[in-house]
CSV table of C-alpha atoms in Angstrom, one decimal:
chain,number,residue,atom,x,y,z
A,1,MET,CA,103.4,228.2,90.1
A,2,ASN,CA,101.8,231.3,90.9
A,3,LEU,CA,98.2,230.1,92.6
A,4,PHE,CA,97.5,233.7,92.8
A,5,GLU,CA,97.5,237.2,90.6
A,6,GLU,CA,97.0,239.5,93.1
A,7,GLY,CA,96.6,239.5,96.6
A,8,PHE,CA,94.1,236.9,97.9
A,9,GLU,CA,93.0,236.5,94.5
A,10,PHE,CA,92.9,233.0,93.0
A,11,ASN,CA,94.5,232.5,89.5
A,12,THR,CA,91.6,230.0,88.9
A,13,THR,CA,93.3,228.9,85.0
A,14,ILE,CA,96.5,227.9,86.9
A,15,VAL,CA,94.3,226.1,89.4
A,16,VAL,CA,92.4,224.0,87.5
A,17,GLU,CA,95.6,223.0,85.4
A,18,TRP,CA,97.3,222.3,89.2
A,19,LEU,CA,93.6,220.3,90.0
A,20,ILE,CA,94.0,218.4,86.3
A,21,THR,CA,97.9,217.2,86.3
A,22,GLY,CA,97.6,216.6,90.1
A,23,GLY,CA,94.5,214.8,89.7
A,24,LEU,CA,96.0,212.3,86.2
A,25,LYS,CA,99.3,211.5,88.5
A,26,ILE,CA,97.5,210.3,91.2
A,27,LEU,CA,95.3,209.1,89.3
A,28,VAL,CA,97.6,206.7,86.8
A,29,ILE,CA,100.0,206.1,90.8
A,30,LEU,CA,96.9,204.6,91.7
A,31,ILE,CA,95.7,202.4,89.4
A,32,ALA,CA,99.6,201.4,88.8
A,33,PHE,CA,99.2,200.5,92.8
A,34,ALA,CA,96.5,198.6,92.2
A,35,ILE,CA,98.2,196.8,89.2
A,36,ILE,CA,101.5,196.6,91.1
A,37,GLY,CA,99.9,195.0,94.5
A,38,PRO,CA,98.2,191.8,93.5
A,39,LEU,CA,101.3,191.5,90.7
A,40,GLY,CA,103.6,191.4,93.2
A,41,LYS,CA,102.1,189.3,96.3
A,42,LYS,CA,101.8,186.3,94.1
A,43,ALA,CA,104.7,186.8,92.1
A,44,ILE,CA,105.6,186.0,95.6
A,45,ARG,CA,103.4,183.3,97.1
A,46,LEU,CA,105.1,181.6,93.3
A,47,GLY,CA,108.4,181.9,93.8
A,48,ILE,CA,108.6,181.5,98.0
A,49,GLN,CA,106.6,177.8,96.9
A,50,ARG,CA,108.5,177.2,94.4
A,51,MET,CA,111.8,177.8,96.6
A,52,GLY,CA,110.0,175.2,99.1
A,53,LYS,CA,109.8,172.2,96.9
A,54,GLN,CA,113.4,172.6,95.3
A,55,ARG,CA,114.8,173.2,99.2
A,56,LYS,CA,112.2,170.9,100.6
A,57,LEU,CA,110.7,172.5,103.0
A,58,PRO,CA,108.2,171.3,105.0
A,59,GLU,CA,104.7,173.5,104.1
A,60,GLY,CA,104.3,175.1,108.0
A,61,ARG,CA,107.9,176.5,106.9
A,62,THR,CA,106.8,177.7,103.4
A,63,LYS,CA,103.7,178.7,104.8
A,64,THR,CA,105.0,181.3,107.3
A,65,LEU,CA,107.8,182.3,105.0
A,66,GLU,CA,105.0,183.7,101.9
A,67,LYS,CA,103.2,185.5,104.9
A,68,LEU,CA,105.5,187.1,106.3
A,69,THR,CA,107.9,188.3,103.0
A,70,VAL,CA,103.8,189.4,101.2
A,71,ASN,CA,103.4,191.4,104.6
A,72,ILE,CA,107.3,193.4,103.8
A,73,PHE,CA,106.2,193.5,100.5
A,74,SER,CA,103.0,195.2,101.8
A,75,TYR,CA,104.6,197.8,104.2
A,76,ILE,CA,107.2,198.9,101.6
A,77,LEU,CA,104.4,199.0,98.8
A,78,ILE,CA,102.6,201.7,101.3
A,79,PHE,CA,104.9,203.3,101.6
A,80,LEU,CA,106.1,204.0,98.3
A,81,LEU,CA,102.5,204.4,97.6
A,82,ILE,CA,102.7,207.8,99.9
A,83,VAL,CA,105.7,209.5,98.9
A,84,MET,CA,104.5,208.9,95.7
A,85,LEU,CA,101.5,210.8,96.2
A,86,LEU,CA,103.3,213.4,97.7
A,87,GLY,CA,105.4,213.5,94.7
A,88,ALA,CA,102.6,214.1,92.7
A,89,VAL,CA,101.2,216.7,94.8
A,90,ASN,CA,104.8,219.0,94.6
A,91,ILE,CA,105.0,218.7,98.1
A,92,GLU,CA,108.6,218.0,99.6
A,93,ILE,CA,109.9,214.9,100.6
A,94,GLY,CA,113.2,215.9,102.6
A,95,PRO,CA,111.6,218.1,105.0
A,96,LEU,CA,108.9,215.6,105.6
A,97,LEU,CA,111.7,212.9,106.0
A,98,ALA,CA,114.0,215.4,108.6
A,99,GLY,CA,111.2,216.4,110.2
A,100,ALA,CA,110.1,212.6,110.7
A,101,GLY,CA,113.3,212.3,111.8
A,102,ILE,CA,113.2,214.8,115.3
A,103,VAL,CA,110.0,214.0,115.5
A,104,GLY,CA,110.8,209.9,115.3
A,105,LEU,CA,113.6,210.9,117.9
A,106,ALA,CA,111.2,212.1,120.6
A,107,ILE,CA,108.5,209.1,120.9
A,108,GLY,CA,111.4,207.2,120.7
A,109,PHE,CA,110.6,206.0,124.2
A,110,GLY,CA,107.7,205.2,123.6
A,111,ALA,CA,107.7,203.4,120.2
A,112,GLN,CA,109.9,201.0,122.7
A,113,GLY,CA,107.2,198.6,122.8
A,114,LEU,CA,107.2,198.6,118.6
A,115,VAL,CA,111.1,198.1,118.0
A,116,SER,CA,110.2,194.2,121.2
A,117,ASP,CA,107.5,193.2,118.8
A,118,ILE,CA,110.4,193.7,116.1
A,119,VAL,CA,113.6,191.3,118.3
A,120,THR,CA,110.1,189.2,119.4
A,121,GLY,CA,109.0,188.4,116.2
A,122,PHE,CA,112.7,188.2,114.4
A,123,PHE,CA,113.5,185.9,117.0
A,124,ILE,CA,110.9,183.9,116.3
A,125,LEU,CA,111.0,183.2,113.0
A,126,LEU,CA,115.1,182.4,113.9
A,127,GLU,CA,114.2,179.4,116.4
A,128,ARG,CA,111.4,178.1,113.9
A,129,GLN,CA,109.0,178.1,117.8
A,130,ILE,CA,106.7,178.5,115.7
A,131,GLU,CA,104.9,178.2,112.1
A,132,VAL,CA,102.1,178.2,110.0
A,133,ASP,CA,99.1,175.4,110.9
A,134,ASP,CA,101.1,174.6,114.5
A,135,TYR,CA,99.5,173.9,116.8
A,136,VAL,CA,100.0,175.8,120.2
A,137,THR,CA,99.5,177.5,122.6
A,138,ALA,CA,101.1,181.5,123.1
A,139,ALA,CA,100.2,184.4,125.2
A,140,GLY,CA,97.4,182.6,126.9
A,141,PHE,CA,96.1,182.0,123.5
A,142,ASP,CA,95.1,178.1,122.3
A,143,GLY,CA,94.8,177.7,118.2
A,144,ILE,CA,96.5,176.9,115.0
A,145,VAL,CA,99.1,179.7,114.0
A,146,GLU,CA,97.7,181.2,110.5
A,147,GLU,CA,100.3,184.1,110.7
A,148,VAL,CA,104.2,184.9,112.1
A,149,GLY,CA,104.3,188.9,111.2
A,150,ILE,CA,107.2,191.4,112.3
A,151,ARG,CA,105.0,193.3,114.8
A,152,THR,CA,102.1,190.2,115.6
A,153,THR,CA,101.0,187.0,115.1
A,154,LYS,CA,97.8,185.4,114.3
A,155,ILE,CA,97.0,182.1,116.0
A,156,ARG,CA,92.9,181.0,115.1
A,157,SER,CA,91.1,179.3,118.0
A,158,PHE,CA,89.2,176.7,117.9
A,159,ASP,CA,86.1,178.1,118.4
A,160,GLY,CA,86.8,180.5,115.7
A,161,THR,CA,88.7,183.4,116.9
A,162,LEU,CA,91.4,185.2,115.3
A,163,ASN,CA,93.4,186.7,118.3
A,164,PHE,CA,96.0,189.3,117.6
A,165,ILE,CA,98.7,188.8,119.7
A,166,PRO,CA,101.2,191.9,119.9
A,167,ASN,CA,105.6,189.9,119.2
A,168,ARG,CA,106.4,190.9,122.7
A,169,ASN,CA,103.6,189.8,124.6
A,170,ILE,CA,104.8,185.8,123.6
A,171,SER,CA,107.3,185.3,126.3
A,172,GLY,CA,106.9,181.3,126.4
A,173,VAL,CA,105.5,179.0,123.2
A,174,SER,CA,104.6,175.8,123.7
A,175,ASN,CA,104.0,174.1,119.9
A,176,HIS,CA,102.4,170.9,120.1
A,177,SER,CA,102.3,170.2,116.6
A,178,ARG,CA,106.4,168.6,116.9
A,179,GLY,CA,106.5,165.0,116.5
A,180,ASN,CA,103.7,162.4,117.5
A,181,MET,CA,100.5,162.8,119.7
A,182,ARG,CA,99.7,161.1,123.2
A,183,ALA,CA,96.5,159.9,122.6
A,184,LEU,CA,94.6,158.4,126.2
A,185,VAL,CA,91.6,156.9,126.9
A,186,ASP,CA,90.3,156.2,130.9
A,187,ILE,CA,87.3,154.0,131.1
A,188,GLY,CA,85.6,153.2,134.1
A,189,ILE,CA,83.9,150.2,134.7
A,190,SER,CA,81.6,149.0,137.5
A,191,TYR,CA,83.5,147.4,141.6
A,192,ASP,CA,81.2,144.4,140.2
A,193,GLU,CA,82.8,143.3,136.8
A,194,ASN,CA,85.5,141.2,136.2
A,195,ILE,CA,88.6,143.2,135.3
A,196,ASP,CA,91.0,140.7,133.7
A,197,TYR,CA,88.0,140.1,131.2
A,198,ALA,CA,87.0,143.3,130.7
A,199,LEU,CA,91.1,144.2,130.5
A,200,GLU,CA,90.9,141.5,127.1
A,201,ILE,CA,87.6,143.2,125.6
A,202,LEU,CA,90.0,147.1,125.5
A,203,LYS,CA,92.3,144.7,124.5
A,204,LYS,CA,91.1,143.5,121.6
A,205,VAL,CA,89.3,146.2,120.9
A,206,ALA,CA,93.3,148.2,121.3
A,207,ASP,CA,94.7,145.5,118.4
A,208,GLU,CA,92.0,146.6,116.0
A,209,PHE,CA,93.2,150.3,116.2
A,210,ALA,CA,96.6,149.5,116.3
A,211,GLU,CA,95.8,148.2,112.0
A,212,ASP,CA,94.8,152.0,112.5
A,213,PRO,CA,97.7,154.1,110.4
A,214,ARG,CA,96.6,157.1,112.4
A,215,PHE,CA,98.3,155.3,115.3
A,216,LYS,CA,102.2,155.7,115.2
A,217,GLU,CA,102.9,153.8,118.8
A,218,GLY,CA,99.7,151.1,120.2
A,219,PRO,CA,97.6,151.7,121.5
A,220,ASP,CA,97.9,149.5,124.9
A,221,VAL,CA,96.0,149.1,127.4
A,222,LEU,CA,98.1,149.6,130.7
A,223,GLY,CA,95.7,148.2,133.1
A,224,VAL,CA,94.0,149.6,136.2
A,225,GLN,CA,94.4,154.0,136.3
A,226,SER,CA,92.5,154.6,139.7
A,227,LEU,CA,89.5,153.5,141.4
A,228,GLY,CA,87.0,155.9,141.5
A,229,ASP,CA,84.2,156.3,143.9
A,230,SER,CA,81.2,154.3,141.6
A,231,ASP,CA,84.3,152.8,139.1
A,232,VAL,CA,87.2,151.5,138.3
A,233,VAL,CA,88.9,153.4,136.0
A,234,LEU,CA,91.1,151.3,133.2
A,235,ARG,CA,93.8,153.5,130.1
A,236,ILE,CA,94.3,153.1,127.0
A,237,LEU,CA,97.7,154.8,125.8
A,238,GLY,CA,98.7,155.5,121.9
A,239,LYS,CA,100.6,157.9,119.8
A,240,THR,CA,99.5,159.7,116.8
A,241,GLU,CA,99.9,161.7,114.6
A,242,ASN,CA,100.4,165.5,114.7
A,243,MET,CA,96.7,166.2,115.0
A,244,GLU,CA,95.0,163.6,115.1
A,245,GLN,CA,94.5,162.3,118.2
A,246,TRP,CA,92.0,164.1,119.0
A,247,GLY,CA,90.0,161.4,116.4
A,248,VAL,CA,92.1,158.6,117.7
A,249,GLU,CA,90.2,159.1,120.9
A,250,ARG,CA,86.5,160.3,119.8
A,251,ASP,CA,86.8,156.5,117.8
A,252,LEU,CA,88.1,154.7,120.8
A,253,ARG,CA,85.4,155.0,123.3
A,254,LYS,CA,82.6,154.4,121.0
A,255,ALA,CA,84.7,151.3,120.6
A,256,ILE,CA,85.2,150.9,123.2
A,257,LYS,CA,81.3,151.7,124.3
A,258,GLU,CA,80.3,148.9,121.8
A,259,ALA,CA,82.4,146.1,122.3
A,260,LEU,CA,82.4,146.8,127.2
A,261,ASP,CA,78.3,146.6,125.7
A,262,GLU,CA,78.2,144.0,123.9
A,263,ALA,CA,80.3,141.5,126.6
A,264,GLY,CA,77.1,142.8,129.2
A,265,ILE,CA,79.9,144.6,131.2
A,266,GLU,CA,78.6,147.3,132.6
A,267,ILE,CA,79.9,151.4,132.9
A,268,PRO,CA,78.9,153.4,136.2
A,269,PHE,CA,76.8,156.5,135.3
A,270,PRO,CA,74.5,157.7,138.1
A,271,HIS,CA,71.8,156.7,139.6
A,272,GLN,CA,68.6,158.9,141.5
A,273,VAL,CA,66.8,157.3,144.5
A,274,TYR,CA,63.4,158.9,144.7
A,275,ILE,CA,62.1,157.5,148.5
A,276,ASN,CA,58.2,158.7,148.9
A,277,LYS,CA,57.3,159.5,153.1
A,278,LYS,CA,53.2,158.9,154.0
A,279,GLU,CA,52.1,160.4,156.4
A,280,ASN,CA,48.9,158.1,158.4
């Protein structure tokens, strides 16, 4: 195909023909990938979910594998799309790949961070340090894991912020979603109150919450925890299902406040005294 008739004069017919055929090829490729992408992702999700049920994998593990596989599929699909688009406009792929290899060697030292991300992400997945829906503290962020990728991990903070963390920055992980969690409530009473009577009231509240299915152990009234400036601090402790500890603590505080009010036991609060000085 010669785009030039003589010298620098364009062969209009060939140019138009090239644009039409190339445009049609590109259009067909884009339509095909627009169909293959969603279908492939849906097939992956269904396949992973079916495998998870067959092997009785935890839901978090199933979601982790699902998101990771979809992530890898997307990268492969983008690479194939680029290669096929270049082929559609008659650009040789071989020389480009060879050039990319040379450029890759040149920038290899600058890509150490990317390699570190991938290696760290591999071991995080292999050792199952974190999974989707886990509550974790990692790289200075607290929140719920939304995705564990081969390069980055996504953690949603409790205020709604989505944090993208390069895997190499995850030097240590605190996973708060493994096993039962602790529900701890401290309540202060006045120094003038009868401690034994207050402990008896708290024991009744604790016995009522012992029937709560969220509790796995307790709650138990431990006794006097500390002596504050204006109150005697009493402590209740129990073990709950994972991620239920905050709701249980809120309900416990409410029930304790109502029980102490009903028993006439004072919970100290700051007082202010105003002195008016009168001049003679």
